[in-house]
CSV table of N, CA and C in Angstrom, one decimal:
chain,number,residue,atom,x,y,z
A,1,MET,N,-17.7,1.1,11.4
A,1,MET,CA,-16.5,1.7,10.5
A,1,MET,C,-16.9,2.7,9.5
A,2,GLY,N,-17.9,2.3,8.8
A,2,GLY,CA,-18.4,3.2,7.7
A,2,GLY,C,-19.0,4.4,8.2
A,3,GLY,N,-19.8,4.2,9.3
A,3,GLY,CA,-20.6,5.3,9.9
A,3,GLY,C,-19.8,6.4,10.8
A,4,ALA,N,-18.5,6.1,11.1
A,4,ALA,CA,-17.8,7.0,11.8
A,4,ALA,C,-17.9,8.4,11.0
A,5,ALA,N,-18.0,9.5,11.9
A,5,ALA,CA,-17.9,10.8,11.1
A,5,ALA,C,-16.5,11.3,11.1
A,6,ARG,N,-16.3,11.9,10.0
A,6,ARG,CA,-15.0,12.3,9.6
A,6,ARG,C,-15.0,13.9,9.9
A,7,HIS,N,-14.1,14.4,10.6
A,7,HIS,CA,-14.1,15.8,10.9
A,7,HIS,C,-13.0,16.5,10.0
A,8,ARG,N,-13.5,17.5,9.4
A,8,ARG,CA,-12.5,18.3,8.5
A,8,ARG,C,-11.8,19.3,9.3
A,9,GLN,N,-10.5,19.2,9.1
A,9,GLN,CA,-9.6,20.2,9.9
A,9,GLN,C,-8.8,21.3,8.9
A,10,ALA,N,-9.1,21.1,7.6
A,10,ALA,CA,-8.3,22.0,6.7
A,10,ALA,C,-9.4,22.4,5.5
A,11,PHE,N,-9.0,23.3,4.8
A,11,PHE,CA,-9.5,23.8,3.7
A,11,PHE,C,-8.9,23.0,2.4
A,12,THR,N,-10.0,22.6,1.4
A,12,THR,CA,-9.3,21.9,0.3
A,12,THR,C,-8.5,22.9,-0.6
A,13,LEU,N,-7.8,22.3,-1.5
A,13,LEU,CA,-7.0,23.3,-2.5
A,13,LEU,C,-7.9,24.0,-3.3
A,14,VAL,N,-9.1,23.4,-3.7
A,14,VAL,CA,-10.0,24.1,-4.6
A,14,VAL,C,-10.6,25.2,-3.8
A,15,GLU,N,-11.0,25.2,-2.6
A,15,GLU,CA,-11.5,26.3,-1.8
A,15,GLU,C,-10.6,27.2,-1.7
A,16,ILE,N,-9.4,27.0,-1.4
A,16,ILE,CA,-8.3,28.0,-1.4
A,16,ILE,C,-8.2,28.8,-2.5
A,17,LEU,N,-8.0,28.0,-3.7
A,17,LEU,CA,-7.9,28.7,-5.1
A,17,LEU,C,-9.2,29.6,-5.4
A,18,VAL,N,-10.4,29.1,-5.0
A,18,VAL,CA,-11.4,30.1,-5.2
A,18,VAL,C,-11.5,31.4,-4.5
A,19,VAL,N,-11.0,31.3,-3.2
A,19,VAL,CA,-10.8,32.5,-2.4
A,19,VAL,C,-9.8,33.5,-3.0
A,20,ILE,N,-8.7,32.8,-3.3
A,20,ILE,CA,-7.6,33.8,-4.0
A,20,ILE,C,-8.1,34.4,-5.2
A,21,ALA,N,-8.9,33.6,-6.0
A,21,ALA,CA,-9.3,34.2,-7.3
A,21,ALA,C,-10.4,35.3,-7.0
A,22,LEU,N,-11.3,35.1,-6.0
A,22,LEU,CA,-12.3,36.3,-5.7
A,22,LEU,C,-11.5,37.4,-5.2
A,23,MET,N,-10.4,37.2,-4.3
A,23,MET,CA,-9.7,38.3,-3.8
A,23,MET,C,-9.0,39.1,-5.0
A,24,ALA,N,-8.5,38.4,-5.9
A,24,ALA,CA,-7.6,39.1,-7.0
A,24,ALA,C,-8.8,40.0,-7.9
A,25,VAL,N,-9.9,39.3,-8.0
A,25,VAL,CA,-10.9,40.2,-8.8
A,25,VAL,C,-11.3,41.4,-8.0
A,26,ILE,N,-11.6,41.2,-6.9
A,26,ILE,CA,-11.9,42.4,-5.9
A,26,ILE,C,-10.7,43.4,-6.0
A,27,VAL,N,-9.6,43.1,-5.8
A,27,VAL,CA,-8.4,44.0,-5.7
A,27,VAL,C,-8.2,44.7,-7.1
A,28,GLY,N,-8.5,43.9,-8.3
A,28,GLY,CA,-8.4,44.4,-9.6
A,28,GLY,C,-9.4,45.4,-9.9
A,29,ALA,N,-10.6,45.2,-9.4
A,29,ALA,CA,-11.7,46.1,-9.7
A,29,ALA,C,-11.4,47.5,-9.0
A,30,LEU,N,-11.1,47.3,-7.6
A,30,LEU,CA,-10.9,48.6,-6.8
A,30,LEU,C,-9.6,49.3,-7.3
A,31,GLY,N,-8.6,48.6,-7.7
A,31,GLY,CA,-7.4,49.2,-8.3
A,31,GLY,C,-7.6,50.1,-9.5
A,32,TRP,N,-8.3,49.3,-10.4
A,32,TRP,CA,-8.6,49.9,-11.7
A,32,TRP,C,-9.6,51.2,-11.5
A,33,GLY,N,-10.6,51.0,-10.7
A,33,GLY,CA,-11.5,52.1,-10.4
A,33,GLY,C,-10.9,53.2,-9.8
A,34,SER,N,-10.1,53.2,-8.9
A,34,SER,CA,-9.4,54.2,-8.1
A,34,SER,C,-8.4,54.9,-8.9
A,35,ALA,N,-7.8,54.2,-9.9
A,35,ALA,CA,-6.8,54.8,-10.7
A,35,ALA,C,-7.3,56.0,-11.5
A,36,PHE,N,-8.6,56.0,-12.0
A,36,PHE,CA,-9.2,57.2,-12.5
A,36,PHE,C,-9.1,58.4,-11.5
A,37,PHE,N,-9.6,58.1,-10.4
A,37,PHE,CA,-9.5,59.3,-9.5
A,37,PHE,C,-8.0,59.7,-9.1
A,38,ARG,N,-7.2,58.9,-9.0
A,38,ARG,CA,-5.7,59.2,-8.7
A,38,ARG,C,-5.2,59.9,-9.9
A,39,ASP,N,-5.3,59.5,-11.2
A,39,ASP,CA,-4.9,60.1,-12.3
A,39,ASP,C,-5.3,61.6,-12.6
A,40,ASP,N,-6.6,61.5,-12.2
A,40,ASP,CA,-7.2,63.0,-12.4
A,40,ASP,C,-6.6,63.9,-11.5
A,41,GLY,N,-6.2,63.6,-10.3
A,41,GLY,CA,-5.7,64.6,-9.3
A,41,GLY,C,-4.4,65.0,-9.7
A,42,ARG,N,-3.7,64.1,-10.6
A,42,ARG,CA,-2.4,64.6,-11.0
A,42,ARG,C,-2.3,65.4,-12.3
A,43,LEU,N,-3.3,65.6,-12.9
A,43,LEU,CA,-3.3,66.4,-14.2
A,43,LEU,C,-3.1,67.7,-13.9
A,44,THR,N,-2.2,68.4,-14.7
A,44,THR,CA,-1.7,69.8,-14.5
A,44,THR,C,-2.9,70.8,-15.2
A,45,PRO,N,-3.0,71.9,-14.8
A,45,PRO,CA,-4.0,72.8,-15.4
A,45,PRO,C,-4.1,72.9,-16.9
A,46,ASP,N,-2.8,72.8,-17.5
A,46,ASP,CA,-2.7,72.8,-18.9
A,46,ASP,C,-3.4,71.4,-19.4
A,47,GLU,N,-3.2,70.4,-18.9
A,47,GLU,CA,-3.8,69.1,-19.3
A,47,GLU,C,-5.4,69.0,-19.1
A,48,ARG,N,-5.7,69.7,-18.0
A,48,ARG,CA,-7.2,69.9,-17.8
A,48,ARG,C,-7.8,70.7,-18.8
A,49,VAL,N,-7.1,71.8,-19.2
A,49,VAL,CA,-7.7,72.6,-20.4
A,49,VAL,C,-7.8,72.0,-21.7
A,50,LEU,N,-6.7,71.2,-21.9
A,50,LEU,CA,-6.8,70.3,-23.3
A,50,LEU,C,-7.8,69.5,-23.3
A,51,ALA,N,-8.0,68.8,-22.1
A,51,ALA,CA,-9.1,67.7,-22.0
A,51,ALA,C,-10.5,68.3,-22.3
A,52,ALA,N,-10.7,69.6,-21.8
A,52,ALA,CA,-12.0,70.2,-21.8
A,52,ALA,C,-12.1,70.7,-23.3
A,53,LEU,N,-11.1,71.1,-23.9
A,53,LEU,CA,-11.0,71.4,-25.4
A,53,LEU,C,-11.5,70.2,-26.1
A,54,HIS,N,-11.0,69.1,-26.0
A,54,HIS,CA,-11.2,67.9,-26.6
A,54,HIS,C,-12.6,67.5,-26.5
A,55,LYS,N,-13.0,67.5,-25.2
A,55,LYS,CA,-14.5,67.2,-25.0
A,55,LYS,C,-15.5,68.2,-25.5
A,56,ALA,N,-15.1,69.4,-25.7
A,56,ALA,CA,-16.1,70.4,-26.3
A,56,ALA,C,-16.2,70.1,-27.8
A,57,ARG,N,-15.1,69.8,-28.5
A,57,ARG,CA,-15.1,69.4,-30.0
A,57,ARG,C,-15.9,68.2,-30.1
A,58,GLU,N,-15.6,67.2,-29.3
A,58,GLU,CA,-16.4,65.9,-29.4
A,58,GLU,C,-17.9,66.1,-29.2
A,59,THR,N,-18.2,67.0,-28.3
A,59,THR,CA,-19.6,67.1,-28.0
A,59,THR,C,-20.3,67.8,-29.3
A,60,ALA,N,-19.6,68.8,-29.7
A,60,ALA,CA,-20.1,69.5,-30.9
A,60,ALA,C,-20.3,68.6,-32.2
A,61,LEU,N,-19.2,67.7,-32.5
A,61,LEU,CA,-19.4,66.7,-33.5
A,61,LEU,C,-20.4,65.7,-33.3
A,62,LEU,N,-20.3,65.1,-32.2
A,62,LEU,CA,-21.5,64.0,-32.0
A,62,LEU,C,-23.0,64.4,-31.8
A,63,GLU,N,-23.1,65.7,-31.3
A,63,GLU,CA,-24.3,66.3,-31.2
A,63,GLU,C,-24.9,67.1,-32.3
A,64,GLY,N,-24.0,67.4,-33.1
A,64,GLY,CA,-24.3,68.2,-34.4
A,64,GLY,C,-24.8,69.7,-34.0
A,65,ARG,N,-24.2,70.3,-33.1
A,65,ARG,CA,-24.6,71.5,-32.7
A,65,ARG,C,-23.5,72.3,-32.3
A,66,GLU,N,-23.7,73.7,-32.3
A,66,GLU,CA,-22.5,74.6,-31.7
A,66,GLU,C,-22.6,74.6,-30.3
A,67,VAL,N,-21.4,74.6,-29.6
A,67,VAL,CA,-21.2,74.6,-28.2
A,67,VAL,C,-20.3,75.7,-27.7
A,68,HIS,N,-20.2,76.1,-26.7
A,68,HIS,CA,-19.3,77.3,-26.2
A,68,HIS,C,-18.7,76.9,-25.0
A,69,LEU,N,-17.5,77.2,-24.9
A,69,LEU,CA,-16.5,77.0,-23.6
A,69,LEU,C,-16.2,78.2,-23.1
A,70,VAL,N,-16.7,78.5,-21.9
A,70,VAL,CA,-16.3,79.8,-21.1
A,70,VAL,C,-15.6,79.5,-19.9
A,71,VAL,N,-14.6,80.6,-19.6
A,71,VAL,CA,-14.0,80.5,-18.3
A,71,VAL,C,-14.8,81.0,-17.1
A,72,GLN,N,-14.8,80.3,-16.1
A,72,GLN,CA,-15.7,81.0,-15.0
A,72,GLN,C,-15.3,80.6,-13.7
A,73,GLU,N,-15.2,81.7,-12.9
A,73,GLU,CA,-14.7,81.5,-11.4
A,73,GLU,C,-15.7,80.7,-10.6
A,74,LYS,N,-15.3,79.8,-9.8
A,74,LYS,CA,-16.2,79.0,-8.9
A,74,LYS,C,-17.0,80.1,-8.1
A,75,ARG,N,-18.2,79.7,-7.8
A,75,ARG,CA,-19.0,80.5,-7.0
A,75,ARG,C,-19.1,80.1,-5.6
A,76,ASN,N,-19.7,80.9,-4.7
A,76,ASN,CA,-19.9,80.6,-3.3
A,76,ASN,C,-18.6,80.6,-2.6
A,77,ASP,N,-18.4,79.5,-1.6
A,77,ASP,CA,-17.2,79.5,-0.9
A,77,ASP,C,-16.2,78.7,-1.5
A,78,GLU,N,-16.4,78.0,-2.8
A,78,GLU,CA,-15.4,77.4,-3.4
A,78,GLU,C,-14.3,78.2,-4.1
A,79,LYS,N,-13.1,77.8,-4.1
A,79,LYS,CA,-12.0,78.6,-4.8
A,79,LYS,C,-11.8,77.8,-6.1
A,80,GLY,N,-11.1,78.6,-6.9
A,80,GLY,CA,-10.6,78.1,-8.2
A,80,GLY,C,-11.3,78.5,-9.5
A,81,THR,N,-10.9,77.9,-10.6
A,81,THR,CA,-11.4,78.3,-11.8
A,81,THR,C,-12.2,76.9,-12.6
A,82,GLN,N,-13.0,77.1,-13.4
A,82,GLN,CA,-13.5,76.0,-14.1
A,82,GLN,C,-13.9,76.5,-15.5
A,83,LEU,N,-13.9,75.6,-16.5
A,83,LEU,CA,-14.4,75.9,-17.9
A,83,LEU,C,-15.8,75.2,-17.9
A,84,VAL,N,-16.7,76.0,-18.4
A,84,VAL,CA,-18.2,75.6,-18.6
A,84,VAL,C,-18.5,75.4,-20.0
A,85,LEU,N,-18.9,74.2,-20.3
A,85,LEU,CA,-19.4,73.9,-21.6
A,85,LEU,C,-20.9,74.1,-21.8
A,86,SER,N,-21.3,74.9,-22.6
A,86,SER,CA,-22.7,75.1,-22.7
A,86,SER,C,-23.2,75.1,-24.3
A,87,ASP,N,-24.5,75.2,-24.5
A,87,ASP,CA,-25.1,75.4,-25.7
A,87,ASP,C,-26.4,76.1,-25.6
A,88,SER,N,-27.4,76.3,-26.5
A,88,SER,CA,-28.3,77.2,-26.6
A,88,SER,C,-29.2,76.8,-25.4
A,89,SER,N,-29.3,75.6,-25.0
A,89,SER,CA,-30.2,75.0,-24.0
A,89,SER,C,-29.7,75.2,-22.6
A,90,GLY,N,-28.3,75.5,-22.5
A,90,GLY,CA,-28.0,75.8,-21.0
A,90,GLY,C,-26.6,75.0,-20.9
A,91,ILE,N,-26.2,74.8,-19.6
A,91,ILE,CA,-24.9,74.2,-19.2
A,91,ILE,C,-25.0,72.7,-19.4
A,92,LEU,N,-23.9,72.2,-20.2
A,92,LEU,CA,-23.8,70.8,-20.4
A,92,LEU,C,-22.9,70.2,-19.3
A,93,LYS,N,-21.7,70.6,-19.1
A,93,LYS,CA,-20.7,70.1,-18.2
A,93,LYS,C,-19.8,71.2,-17.7
A,94,ASN,N,-19.3,70.9,-16.6
A,94,ASN,CA,-18.3,71.8,-15.9
A,94,ASN,C,-16.9,71.0,-15.8
A,95,PHE,N,-15.8,71.7,-16.0
A,95,PHE,CA,-14.6,71.2,-16.1
A,95,PHE,C,-13.7,71.8,-15.0
A,96,PRO,N,-13.4,71.5,-13.9
A,96,PRO,CA,-12.9,72.1,-12.8
A,96,PRO,C,-11.3,72.1,-13.2
A,97,ILE,N,-10.7,73.3,-13.1
A,97,ILE,CA,-9.2,73.4,-13.6
A,97,ILE,C,-8.3,73.2,-12.4
A,98,SER,N,-8.6,74.0,-11.4
A,98,SER,CA,-7.8,73.9,-10.1
A,98,SER,C,-8.6,74.5,-8.9
A,99,ALA,N,-8.4,73.9,-7.8
A,99,ALA,CA,-8.9,74.6,-6.5
A,99,ALA,C,-8.1,75.3,-5.9
A,100,GLN,N,-6.9,75.4,-6.4
A,100,GLN,CA,-5.8,76.2,-5.7
A,100,GLN,C,-6.0,77.7,-6.1
A,101,GLU,N,-5.5,78.6,-5.3
A,101,GLU,CA,-5.6,80.1,-5.5
A,101,GLU,C,-4.2,80.3,-6.5
A,102,GLY,N,-4.4,81.3,-7.3
A,102,GLY,CA,-3.2,81.7,-8.1
A,102,GLY,C,-3.3,80.8,-9.4
A,103,VAL,N,-4.3,80.1,-9.6
A,103,VAL,CA,-4.4,79.3,-11.0
A,103,VAL,C,-5.5,80.0,-11.7
A,104,GLY,N,-5.3,80.4,-13.0
A,104,GLY,CA,-6.2,81.0,-13.9
A,104,GLY,C,-6.1,80.7,-15.3
A,105,VAL,N,-7.3,80.9,-15.9
A,105,VAL,CA,-7.4,80.3,-17.3
A,105,VAL,C,-8.0,81.6,-18.0
A,106,ALA,N,-7.5,82.0,-19.2
A,106,ALA,CA,-8.2,83.2,-19.9
A,106,ALA,C,-8.1,82.8,-21.5
A,107,PHE,N,-9.2,83.0,-22.2
A,107,PHE,CA,-9.3,82.9,-23.7
A,107,PHE,C,-8.8,84.2,-24.1
A,108,LEU,N,-7.9,84.2,-25.2
A,108,LEU,CA,-7.4,85.3,-25.8
A,108,LEU,C,-7.5,85.4,-27.1
A,109,PRO,N,-7.8,86.6,-27.8
A,109,PRO,CA,-7.9,86.6,-29.2
A,109,PRO,C,-6.6,86.3,-29.9
A,110,VAL,N,-6.7,85.9,-31.0
A,110,VAL,CA,-5.4,85.8,-31.8
A,110,VAL,C,-4.9,87.0,-32.2
A,111,ARG,N,-3.6,87.1,-32.5
A,111,ARG,CA,-3.0,88.4,-32.6
A,111,ARG,C,-3.7,89.1,-33.8
A,112,SER,N,-3.7,90.4,-33.8
A,112,SER,CA,-4.5,91.2,-34.6
A,112,SER,C,-4.1,91.0,-36.1
A,113,SER,N,-2.9,90.6,-36.3
A,113,SER,CA,-2.2,90.2,-37.7
A,113,SER,C,-2.9,88.9,-38.1
A,114,ASP,N,-3.3,88.0,-37.3
A,114,ASP,CA,-4.0,86.7,-37.7
A,114,ASP,C,-5.4,86.8,-37.7
A,115,VAL,N,-6.1,87.9,-37.6
A,115,VAL,CA,-7.6,87.9,-37.8
A,115,VAL,C,-7.8,87.6,-39.3
A,116,ALA,N,-8.7,86.7,-39.5
A,116,ALA,CA,-9.0,86.1,-40.8
A,116,ALA,C,-10.5,85.7,-40.9
A,117,LEU,N,-10.7,85.5,-42.2
A,117,LEU,CA,-12.0,84.7,-42.4
A,117,LEU,C,-11.9,83.3,-42.4
A,118,THR,N,-12.9,82.6,-41.8
A,118,THR,CA,-12.8,81.2,-41.6
A,118,THR,C,-14.2,80.5,-42.3
A,119,LEU,N,-13.9,79.4,-43.0
A,119,LEU,CA,-15.0,78.9,-43.6
A,119,LEU,C,-15.6,77.8,-42.6
A,120,VAL,N,-16.8,77.9,-42.2
A,120,VAL,CA,-17.5,77.0,-41.2
A,120,VAL,C,-18.8,76.4,-41.7
A,121,GLY,N,-18.9,75.2,-42.0
A,121,GLY,CA,-20.1,74.6,-42.5
A,121,GLY,C,-20.6,75.3,-43.8
A,122,GLY,N,-19.7,75.7,-44.6
A,122,GLY,CA,-20.1,76.5,-45.9
A,122,GLY,C,-20.5,78.0,-45.6
A,123,GLU,N,-20.3,78.5,-44.6
A,123,GLU,CA,-20.5,79.9,-44.2
A,123,GLU,C,-19.2,80.5,-43.8
A,124,VAL,N,-18.8,81.7,-44.5
A,124,VAL,CA,-17.6,82.4,-44.1
A,124,VAL,C,-18.1,83.2,-42.8
A,125,ARG,N,-17.2,83.2,-41.8
A,125,ARG,CA,-17.1,83.9,-40.5
A,125,ARG,C,-16.0,84.5,-40.2
A,126,GLN,N,-16.0,85.7,-39.5
A,126,GLN,CA,-14.9,86.3,-39.2
A,126,GLN,C,-14.4,86.0,-38.0
A,127,SER,N,-13.1,85.6,-37.8
A,127,SER,CA,-12.6,85.3,-36.5
A,127,SER,C,-12.0,86.7,-35.8
A,128,GLY,N,-12.3,86.8,-34.5
A,128,GLY,CA,-11.8,88.0,-33.8
A,128,GLY,C,-11.7,87.8,-32.4
A,129,PRO,N,-11.7,88.8,-31.7
A,129,PRO,CA,-11.5,88.7,-30.1
A,129,PRO,C,-12.8,88.2,-29.6
A,130,SER,N,-12.6,87.3,-28.5
A,130,SER,CA,-13.8,86.6,-27.9
A,130,SER,C,-13.3,86.2,-26.6
A,131,SER,N,-14.4,86.2,-25.6
A,131,SER,CA,-14.0,85.7,-24.2
A,131,SER,C,-14.5,84.2,-24.1
A,132,ARG,N,-14.8,83.7,-25.1
A,132,ARG,CA,-15.2,82.2,-25.1
A,132,ARG,C,-14.6,81.4,-26.4
A,133,ALA,N,-14.6,80.3,-26.2
A,133,ALA,CA,-14.3,79.4,-27.5
A,133,ALA,C,-15.5,78.9,-28.0
A,134,VAL,N,-15.8,78.9,-29.4
A,134,VAL,CA,-16.9,78.2,-29.9
A,134,VAL,C,-16.4,77.1,-30.8
A,135,PHE,N,-17.2,75.9,-30.6
A,135,PHE,CA,-16.8,74.8,-31.2
A,135,PHE,C,-18.1,74.4,-32.1
A,136,TYR,N,-17.7,74.2,-33.5
A,136,TYR,CA,-18.8,74.1,-34.5
A,136,TYR,C,-19.1,72.6,-34.8
A,137,PRO,N,-20.3,72.1,-35.4
A,137,PRO,CA,-20.6,70.9,-35.7
A,137,PRO,C,-19.7,70.2,-36.7
A,138,ASP,N,-19.0,70.9,-37.3
A,138,ASP,CA,-18.1,70.2,-38.4
A,138,ASP,C,-16.7,69.9,-37.8
A,139,GLY,N,-16.5,70.1,-36.6
A,139,GLY,CA,-15.3,69.8,-35.9
A,139,GLY,C,-14.2,70.9,-35.8
A,140,THR,N,-14.6,72.1,-36.3
A,140,THR,CA,-13.6,73.3,-36.3
A,140,THR,C,-14.2,74.1,-34.9
A,141,CYS,N,-13.3,75.1,-34.9
A,141,CYS,CA,-13.7,76.1,-33.7
A,141,CYS,C,-13.3,77.2,-33.9
A,142,SER,N,-13.7,78.3,-33.2
A,142,SER,CA,-13.1,79.8,-33.4
A,142,SER,C,-11.6,79.9,-33.2
A,143,ARG,N,-11.0,80.8,-33.5
A,143,ARG,CA,-9.5,81.0,-33.4
A,143,ARG,C,-9.4,81.6,-32.2
A,144,PHE,N,-8.6,81.1,-31.3
A,144,PHE,CA,-8.3,81.6,-30.0
A,144,PHE,C,-7.0,81.0,-29.4
A,145,ARG,N,-6.5,81.6,-28.3
A,145,ARG,CA,-5.6,81.2,-27.6
A,145,ARG,C,-5.9,81.1,-26.1
A,146,VAL,N,-5.3,80.2,-25.5
A,146,VAL,CA,-5.6,80.0,-23.9
A,146,VAL,C,-4.4,80.3,-23.2
A,147,GLN,N,-4.5,81.1,-22.3
A,147,GLN,CA,-3.5,81.5,-21.2
A,147,GLN,C,-3.8,80.8,-19.9
A,148,VAL,N,-2.7,80.0,-19.5
A,148,VAL,CA,-2.9,79.4,-18.2
A,148,VAL,C,-1.8,79.8,-17.3
A,149,THR,N,-2.3,80.3,-16.1
A,149,THR,CA,-1.3,80.9,-15.3
A,149,THR,C,-1.4,80.0,-14.0
A,150,VAL,N,-0.3,79.7,-13.5
A,150,VAL,CA,-0.1,79.0,-12.1
A,150,VAL,C,0.9,79.8,-11.4
A,151,GLY,N,0.4,80.5,-10.2
A,151,GLY,CA,1.3,81.4,-9.7
A,151,GLY,C,2.0,82.4,-10.5
A,152,ARG,N,3.2,82.5,-10.6
A,152,ARG,CA,3.9,83.6,-11.5
A,152,ARG,C,4.1,83.1,-12.9
A,153,ASP,N,4.0,81.7,-13.1
A,153,ASP,CA,4.3,81.1,-14.3
A,153,ASP,C,3.1,81.1,-15.2
A,154,SER,N,3.2,81.5,-16.5
A,154,SER,CA,2.1,81.6,-17.4
A,154,SER,C,2.6,80.9,-18.6
A,155,ARG,N,1.6,80.2,-19.3
A,155,ARG,CA,1.8,79.4,-20.6
A,155,ARG,C,0.7,79.8,-21.5
A,156,LEU,N,1.1,80.0,-22.7
A,156,LEU,CA,0.1,80.4,-23.8
A,156,LEU,C,0.1,79.3,-24.7
A,157,ILE,N,-1.2,78.7,-24.9
A,157,ILE,CA,-1.5,77.7,-25.8
A,157,ILE,C,-2.3,78.0,-27.0
A,158,GLU,N,-1.7,78.0,-28.1
A,158,GLU,CA,-2.3,78.5,-29.3
A,158,GLU,C,-3.1,77.3,-29.9
A,159,VAL,N,-4.4,77.5,-30.2
A,159,VAL,CA,-5.3,76.3,-30.6
A,159,VAL,C,-5.6,76.6,-32.1
A,160,ASP,N,-5.3,75.3,-32.8
A,160,ASP,CA,-5.5,75.3,-34.3
A,160,ASP,C,-7.1,75.3,-34.6
A,161,PRO,N,-7.6,76.2,-35.4
A,161,PRO,CA,-9.1,76.2,-35.6
A,161,PRO,C,-9.6,75.1,-36.4
A,162,TRP,N,-8.7,74.4,-37.1
A,162,TRP,CA,-9.3,73.1,-37.9
A,162,TRP,C,-9.3,72.0,-37.1
A,163,THR,N,-8.5,71.7,-36.2
A,163,THR,CA,-8.5,70.5,-35.3
A,163,THR,C,-8.8,70.8,-33.9
A,164,CYS,N,-8.8,71.9,-33.5
A,164,CYS,CA,-9.3,72.5,-32.1
A,164,CYS,C,-8.1,71.9,-31.1
A,165,ALA,N,-7.0,71.5,-31.5
A,165,ALA,CA,-6.1,71.0,-30.6
A,165,ALA,C,-4.8,72.0,-30.5
A,166,ALA,N,-4.0,71.9,-29.6
A,166,ALA,CA,-2.9,72.8,-29.2
A,166,ALA,C,-1.9,72.7,-30.4
A,167,VAL,N,-1.4,73.9,-30.9
A,167,VAL,CA,-0.4,73.8,-31.8
A,167,VAL,C,0.9,73.7,-31.1
A,168,LEU,N,1.7,72.8,-31.7
A,168,LEU,CA,2.9,72.4,-30.9
A,168,LEU,C,4.0,73.4,-31.4
A,169,PRO,N,4.8,74.0,-30.4
A,169,PRO,CA,5.8,75.0,-30.8
A,169,PRO,C,7.0,74.3,-31.3
A,170,THR,N,7.8,74.9,-32.2
A,170,THR,CA,8.9,74.4,-32.5
A,170,THR,C,10.0,74.7,-31.5
A,171,PRO,N,11.2,74.2,-31.5
A,171,PRO,CA,12.1,74.4,-30.4
A,171,PRO,C,12.6,75.9,-30.3
A,172,GLU,N,12.5,76.7,-31.5
A,172,GLU,CA,12.8,78.1,-31.5
A,172,GLU,C,11.6,78.8,-31.0
A,173,GLY,N,10.6,78.3,-30.8
A,173,GLY,CA,9.3,79.1,-30.3
A,173,GLY,C,8.4,79.5,-31.2
A,174,GLY,N,8.6,79.1,-32.6
A,174,GLY,CA,7.8,79.5,-33.7
A,174,GLY,C,6.7,78.4,-33.9
A,175,ARG,N,5.8,78.7,-34.8
A,175,ARG,CA,4.7,77.6,-35.0
A,175,ARG,C,5.3,76.5,-36.0
A,176,ARG,N,4.8,75.4,-35.8
A,176,ARG,CA,5.2,74.2,-36.4
A,176,ARG,C,4.1,74.0,-37.6
């Protein structure tokens, strides 16, 4: 009687719960990890430019050195535009803006009436026309505007030289 073999024909409740928990962990990890790639694909060119500006300022602050952000057309057979973050030692990071044709980014000088002297790290520097944006170790940047063009639509983003962030327009279109 006691020596009769018992055959299992079903899983126990604990085994079922362990499998469900493992599946939930795997699905959660895959879902969270792929959300980064899904969201990155949905960013507009404007948002990508603003993210590159933020990263350039962060790099200058954390590494304590001047960095430059330059617009560059992709090379070889690739289409599109990218922003290149570099310093005196070379290229640090590329920021692809768009692989579509008809999307462009340009750094523009501030209006001629806005040319002024800027205090950077205790030195007075003149801001003027430039084909690049310069980010300083004290968290400031050169004065510039960014023009983002998508097809026939164009948007001009004015950048505050103290915070290196976009200046929000007022409803009337003026500066805030």
